[in-house]
């Protein structure tokens, strides 16, 4: 087996501290949007399940337990992701505050 050939890439990206903080805020906002879409999709899934249960005659308790477990697992995962997103937002805001303070002191 031979080693993979990785090209020498030296990207020239120049982003200021303020631009990087704005990009971080944008990523937090996009994560929040993604969370809202996931929660909405889960709600629609539950609505479809409830509609199905109204028409079905052969559902058992385990079907409800499985659905509940699936929803609970997703909501727990989203809660953890929300917490991480909140920490990211808190730290970004702190950095923005420091930057604003530094700008005011330089004048």
Short mmCIF file of N, CA and C in Angstrom, two decimals:
data_model
loop_
_atom_site.label_atom_id
_atom_site.label_comp_id
_atom_site.label_asym_id
_atom_site.label_seq_id
_atom_site.Cartn_x
_atom_site.Cartn_y
_atom_site.Cartn_z
N UNK A 1 0.82 -1.18 0.00
CA UNK A 1 0.00 0.00 0.00
C UNK A 1 0.87 1.24 0.00
N UNK A 2 0.47 2.20 -0.78
CA UNK A 2 1.24 3.43 -0.83
C UNK A 2 0.56 4.52 0.00
N UNK A 3 1.35 5.48 0.38
CA UNK A 3 0.82 6.61 1.14
C UNK A 3 0.03 7.53 0.21
N UNK A 4 -0.96 8.17 0.77
CA UNK A 4 -1.74 9.12 -0.01
C UNK A 4 -0.91 10.37 -0.26
N UNK A 5 -1.06 10.91 -1.46
CA UNK A 5 -0.36 12.14 -1.80
C UNK A 5 -1.25 13.33 -1.44
N UNK A 6 -0.79 14.10 -0.50
CA UNK A 6 -1.55 15.28 -0.08
C UNK A 6 -0.84 16.50 -0.62
N UNK A 7 -1.54 17.28 -1.43
CA UNK A 7 -0.88 18.47 -2.00
C UNK A 7 -0.60 19.51 -0.92
N UNK A 8 0.42 20.28 -1.16
CA UNK A 8 0.78 21.35 -0.23
C UNK A 8 -0.13 22.55 -0.50
N UNK A 9 -1.11 22.71 0.34
CA UNK A 9 -2.07 23.80 0.16
C UNK A 9 -1.80 24.86 1.21
N UNK A 10 -1.59 26.06 0.76
CA UNK A 10 -1.41 27.17 1.69
C UNK A 10 -2.44 28.24 1.36
N UNK A 11 -3.62 28.13 1.95
CA UNK A 11 -4.67 29.10 1.63
C UNK A 11 -4.35 30.47 2.22
N UNK A 12 -4.64 31.47 1.44
CA UNK A 12 -4.46 32.85 1.90
C UNK A 12 -5.82 33.40 2.30
N UNK A 13 -6.10 33.32 3.58
CA UNK A 13 -7.37 33.82 4.09
C UNK A 13 -7.04 34.89 5.11
N UNK A 14 -7.59 36.05 4.88
CA UNK A 14 -7.37 37.11 5.87
C UNK A 14 -8.72 37.53 6.42
N UNK A 15 -8.91 37.21 7.67
CA UNK A 15 -10.15 37.54 8.36
C UNK A 15 -9.76 38.29 9.62
N UNK A 16 -10.38 39.43 9.82
CA UNK A 16 -10.09 40.19 11.02
C UNK A 16 -10.77 39.54 12.22
N UNK A 17 -10.37 39.99 13.40
CA UNK A 17 -10.98 39.45 14.62
C UNK A 17 -12.47 39.76 14.62
N UNK A 18 -12.84 40.96 14.23
CA UNK A 18 -14.26 41.34 14.21
C UNK A 18 -15.04 40.49 13.21
N UNK A 19 -14.47 40.24 12.04
CA UNK A 19 -15.14 39.40 11.05
C UNK A 19 -15.30 37.97 11.56
N UNK A 20 -14.28 37.46 12.23
CA UNK A 20 -14.39 36.09 12.76
C UNK A 20 -15.46 36.01 13.85
N UNK A 21 -15.58 37.05 14.67
CA UNK A 21 -16.62 37.06 15.70
C UNK A 21 -18.01 37.13 15.06
N UNK A 22 -18.13 37.90 14.00
CA UNK A 22 -19.41 37.97 13.29
C UNK A 22 -19.75 36.63 12.64
N UNK A 23 -18.73 35.95 12.13
CA UNK A 23 -18.96 34.61 11.57
C UNK A 23 -19.40 33.63 12.65
N UNK A 24 -18.82 33.75 13.84
CA UNK A 24 -19.24 32.89 14.96
C UNK A 24 -20.69 33.16 15.34
N UNK A 25 -21.08 34.43 15.38
CA UNK A 25 -22.48 34.76 15.69
C UNK A 25 -23.41 34.22 14.61
N UNK A 26 -22.98 34.31 13.36
CA UNK A 26 -23.79 33.76 12.27
C UNK A 26 -23.94 32.26 12.40
N UNK A 27 -22.88 31.58 12.81
CA UNK A 27 -22.97 30.12 12.96
C UNK A 27 -23.91 29.75 14.10
N UNK A 28 -23.93 30.56 15.16
CA UNK A 28 -24.87 30.31 16.26
C UNK A 28 -26.30 30.47 15.75
N UNK A 29 -26.54 31.52 14.98
CA UNK A 29 -27.88 31.76 14.44
C UNK A 29 -28.31 30.63 13.51
N UNK A 30 -27.40 30.15 12.67
CA UNK A 30 -27.73 29.05 11.76
C UNK A 30 -28.00 27.76 12.52
N UNK A 31 -27.26 27.54 13.61
CA UNK A 31 -27.53 26.37 14.45
C UNK A 31 -28.92 26.46 15.06
N UNK A 32 -29.29 27.64 15.52
CA UNK A 32 -30.63 27.82 16.10
C UNK A 32 -31.71 27.54 15.06
N UNK A 33 -31.47 27.99 13.84
CA UNK A 33 -32.42 27.72 12.75
C UNK A 33 -32.53 26.22 12.49
N UNK A 34 -31.39 25.54 12.49
CA UNK A 34 -31.40 24.09 12.29
C UNK A 34 -32.14 23.38 13.41
N UNK A 35 -31.93 23.83 14.66
CA UNK A 35 -32.64 23.24 15.79
C UNK A 35 -34.14 23.40 15.63
N UNK A 36 -34.56 24.59 15.21
CA UNK A 36 -36.01 24.82 15.07
C UNK A 36 -36.60 23.92 14.00
N UNK A 37 -35.85 23.69 12.91
CA UNK A 37 -36.34 22.80 11.86
C UNK A 37 -36.43 21.35 12.36
N UNK A 38 -35.44 20.93 13.13
CA UNK A 38 -35.47 19.57 13.67
C UNK A 38 -36.63 19.37 14.64
N UNK A 39 -36.85 20.35 15.49
CA UNK A 39 -37.96 20.25 16.45
C UNK A 39 -39.30 20.25 15.72
N UNK A 40 -39.42 21.08 14.69
CA UNK A 40 -40.65 21.11 13.90
C UNK A 40 -40.88 19.77 13.20
N UNK A 41 -39.83 19.19 12.64
CA UNK A 41 -39.96 17.90 11.97
C UNK A 41 -40.38 16.82 12.97
N UNK A 42 -39.85 16.89 14.17
CA UNK A 42 -40.21 15.90 15.19
C UNK A 42 -41.67 16.07 15.60
N UNK A 43 -42.13 17.31 15.68
CA UNK A 43 -43.54 17.56 16.01
C UNK A 43 -44.45 17.02 14.91
N UNK A 44 -44.05 17.21 13.66
CA UNK A 44 -44.85 16.69 12.55
C UNK A 44 -44.87 15.16 12.57
N UNK A 45 -43.75 14.56 12.93
CA UNK A 45 -43.69 13.10 13.03
C UNK A 45 -44.66 12.61 14.11
N UNK A 46 -44.69 13.30 15.24
CA UNK A 46 -45.61 12.93 16.31
C UNK A 46 -47.07 13.10 15.89
N UNK A 47 -47.35 14.19 15.17
CA UNK A 47 -48.71 14.41 14.69
C UNK A 47 -49.13 13.30 13.74
N UNK A 48 -48.22 12.88 12.86
CA UNK A 48 -48.53 11.79 11.94
C UNK A 48 -48.75 10.49 12.70
N UNK A 49 -47.97 10.25 13.73
CA UNK A 49 -48.13 9.04 14.54
C UNK A 49 -49.48 9.05 15.24
N UNK A 50 -49.86 10.18 15.80
CA UNK A 50 -51.15 10.28 16.49
C UNK A 50 -52.29 10.07 15.50
N UNK A 51 -52.18 10.65 14.31
CA UNK A 51 -53.21 10.44 13.29
C UNK A 51 -53.28 8.97 12.90
N UNK A 52 -52.13 8.33 12.80
CA UNK A 52 -52.09 6.91 12.45
C UNK A 52 -52.72 6.06 13.54
N UNK A 53 -52.46 6.41 14.80
CA UNK A 53 -53.02 5.63 15.91
C UNK A 53 -54.53 5.73 15.98
N UNK A 54 -55.07 6.83 15.50
CA UNK A 54 -56.53 6.99 15.49
C UNK A 54 -57.19 6.02 14.49
N UNK A 55 -56.44 5.65 13.45
CA UNK A 55 -56.99 4.78 12.41
C UNK A 55 -56.56 3.32 12.58
N UNK A 56 -55.43 3.10 13.22
CA UNK A 56 -54.89 1.74 13.35
C UNK A 56 -55.61 0.97 14.45
N UNK A 57 -55.69 -0.32 14.24
CA UNK A 57 -56.35 -1.17 15.24
C UNK A 57 -55.39 -2.15 15.91
N UNK A 58 -54.19 -2.28 15.35
CA UNK A 58 -53.28 -3.32 15.88
C UNK A 58 -52.06 -2.73 16.58
N UNK A 59 -52.14 -1.53 17.08
CA UNK A 59 -51.01 -0.95 17.79
C UNK A 59 -50.91 -1.50 19.20
N UNK A 60 -49.68 -1.66 19.64
CA UNK A 60 -49.45 -2.17 20.98
C UNK A 60 -48.73 -1.10 21.81
N UNK A 61 -48.65 -1.34 23.08
CA UNK A 61 -48.00 -0.40 23.99
C UNK A 61 -46.56 -0.16 23.59
N UNK A 62 -45.87 -1.20 23.11
CA UNK A 62 -44.47 -1.04 22.74
C UNK A 62 -44.29 -0.05 21.59
N UNK A 63 -45.30 0.06 20.70
CA UNK A 63 -45.22 1.04 19.61
C UNK A 63 -45.17 2.46 20.18
N UNK A 64 -45.97 2.71 21.19
CA UNK A 64 -45.97 4.03 21.83
C UNK A 64 -44.67 4.28 22.59
N UNK A 65 -44.18 3.23 23.23
CA UNK A 65 -42.93 3.35 23.98
C UNK A 65 -41.76 3.62 23.03
N UNK A 66 -41.74 2.93 21.89
CA UNK A 66 -40.67 3.16 20.91
C UNK A 66 -40.71 4.58 20.37
N UNK A 67 -41.91 5.06 20.07
CA UNK A 67 -42.04 6.43 19.57
C UNK A 67 -41.58 7.42 20.63
N UNK A 68 -42.01 7.20 21.86
CA UNK A 68 -41.62 8.09 22.96
C UNK A 68 -40.11 8.09 23.16
N UNK A 69 -39.50 6.91 23.07
CA UNK A 69 -38.05 6.82 23.25
C UNK A 69 -37.31 7.55 22.13
N UNK A 70 -37.79 7.41 20.91
CA UNK A 70 -37.14 8.08 19.78
C UNK A 70 -37.22 9.60 19.94
N UNK A 71 -38.38 10.08 20.33
CA UNK A 71 -38.55 11.53 20.52
C UNK A 71 -37.70 12.01 21.69
N UNK A 72 -37.70 11.26 22.78
CA UNK A 72 -36.91 11.64 23.96
C UNK A 72 -35.42 11.70 23.64
N UNK A 73 -34.94 10.72 22.91
CA UNK A 73 -33.52 10.68 22.55
C UNK A 73 -33.14 11.90 21.72
N UNK A 74 -33.95 12.20 20.72
CA UNK A 74 -33.65 13.36 19.88
C UNK A 74 -33.69 14.65 20.70
N UNK A 75 -34.68 14.79 21.56
CA UNK A 75 -34.79 16.01 22.35
C UNK A 75 -33.62 16.14 23.33
N UNK A 76 -33.16 15.03 23.89
CA UNK A 76 -31.98 15.07 24.77
C UNK A 76 -30.75 15.52 23.98
N UNK A 77 -30.59 14.97 22.78
CA UNK A 77 -29.45 15.35 21.95
C UNK A 77 -29.52 16.82 21.57
N UNK A 78 -30.71 17.28 21.23
CA UNK A 78 -30.87 18.70 20.89
C UNK A 78 -30.60 19.59 22.10
N UNK A 79 -30.99 19.14 23.27
CA UNK A 79 -30.74 19.92 24.48
C UNK A 79 -29.24 20.07 24.72
N UNK A 80 -28.49 19.00 24.54
CA UNK A 80 -27.03 19.07 24.69
C UNK A 80 -26.43 20.00 23.64
N UNK A 81 -26.92 19.90 22.42
CA UNK A 81 -26.42 20.77 21.35
C UNK A 81 -26.77 22.23 21.64
N UNK A 82 -27.96 22.45 22.17
CA UNK A 82 -28.37 23.81 22.54
C UNK A 82 -27.44 24.37 23.60
N UNK A 83 -27.08 23.54 24.57
CA UNK A 83 -26.18 23.99 25.63
C UNK A 83 -24.83 24.39 25.05
N UNK A 84 -24.30 23.57 24.14
CA UNK A 84 -23.02 23.90 23.51
C UNK A 84 -23.13 25.18 22.69
N UNK A 85 -24.25 25.35 22.00
CA UNK A 85 -24.47 26.55 21.21
C UNK A 85 -24.54 27.78 22.12
N UNK A 86 -25.18 27.63 23.27
CA UNK A 86 -25.27 28.73 24.23
C UNK A 86 -23.89 29.11 24.75
N UNK A 87 -23.05 28.12 25.05
CA UNK A 87 -21.69 28.40 25.50
C UNK A 87 -20.90 29.13 24.41
N UNK A 88 -21.08 28.71 23.18
CA UNK A 88 -20.41 29.36 22.06
C UNK A 88 -20.87 30.82 21.97
N UNK A 89 -22.16 31.04 22.12
CA UNK A 89 -22.70 32.40 22.07
C UNK A 89 -22.16 33.24 23.22
N UNK A 90 -22.16 32.70 24.43
CA UNK A 90 -21.64 33.42 25.60
C UNK A 90 -20.19 33.84 25.39
N UNK A 91 -19.38 32.93 24.92
CA UNK A 91 -17.96 33.24 24.73
C UNK A 91 -17.75 34.24 23.60
N UNK A 92 -18.55 34.13 22.55
CA UNK A 92 -18.44 35.08 21.45
C UNK A 92 -18.84 36.48 21.92
N UNK A 93 -19.91 36.57 22.69
CA UNK A 93 -20.34 37.87 23.21
C UNK A 93 -19.26 38.45 24.13
N UNK A 94 -18.65 37.61 24.94
CA UNK A 94 -17.57 38.08 25.82
C UNK A 94 -16.41 38.63 24.99
N UNK A 95 -16.06 37.94 23.92
CA UNK A 95 -14.98 38.42 23.06
C UNK A 95 -15.37 39.72 22.36
N UNK A 96 -16.62 39.82 21.95
CA UNK A 96 -17.09 41.07 21.34
C UNK A 96 -17.02 42.22 22.34
N UNK A 97 -17.37 41.96 23.58
CA UNK A 97 -17.30 42.99 24.62
C UNK A 97 -15.86 43.42 24.86
N UNK A 98 -14.95 42.46 24.90
CA UNK A 98 -13.54 42.79 25.08
C UNK A 98 -13.04 43.64 23.92
N UNK A 99 -13.45 43.26 22.70
CA UNK A 99 -13.01 44.01 21.52
C UNK A 99 -13.55 45.43 21.57
N UNK A 100 -14.81 45.58 21.95
CA UNK A 100 -15.41 46.91 22.04
C UNK A 100 -14.69 47.75 23.09
N UNK A 101 -14.34 47.13 24.21
CA UNK A 101 -13.61 47.83 25.27
C UNK A 101 -12.24 48.27 24.78
N UNK A 102 -11.56 47.38 24.06
CA UNK A 102 -10.23 47.70 23.53
C UNK A 102 -10.30 48.84 22.54
N UNK A 103 -11.33 48.86 21.68
CA UNK A 103 -11.48 49.93 20.70
C UNK A 103 -11.69 51.27 21.40
N UNK A 104 -12.51 51.28 22.45
CA UNK A 104 -12.78 52.52 23.17
C UNK A 104 -11.55 53.02 23.91
N UNK A 105 -10.71 52.12 24.37
CA UNK A 105 -9.51 52.53 25.10
C UNK A 105 -8.45 53.09 24.17
N UNK A 106 -8.44 52.66 22.93
CA UNK A 106 -7.42 53.12 21.98
C UNK A 106 -7.68 54.54 21.52
N UNK A 107 -8.89 54.99 21.58
CA UNK A 107 -9.23 56.33 21.07
C UNK A 107 -8.73 57.43 21.93
#
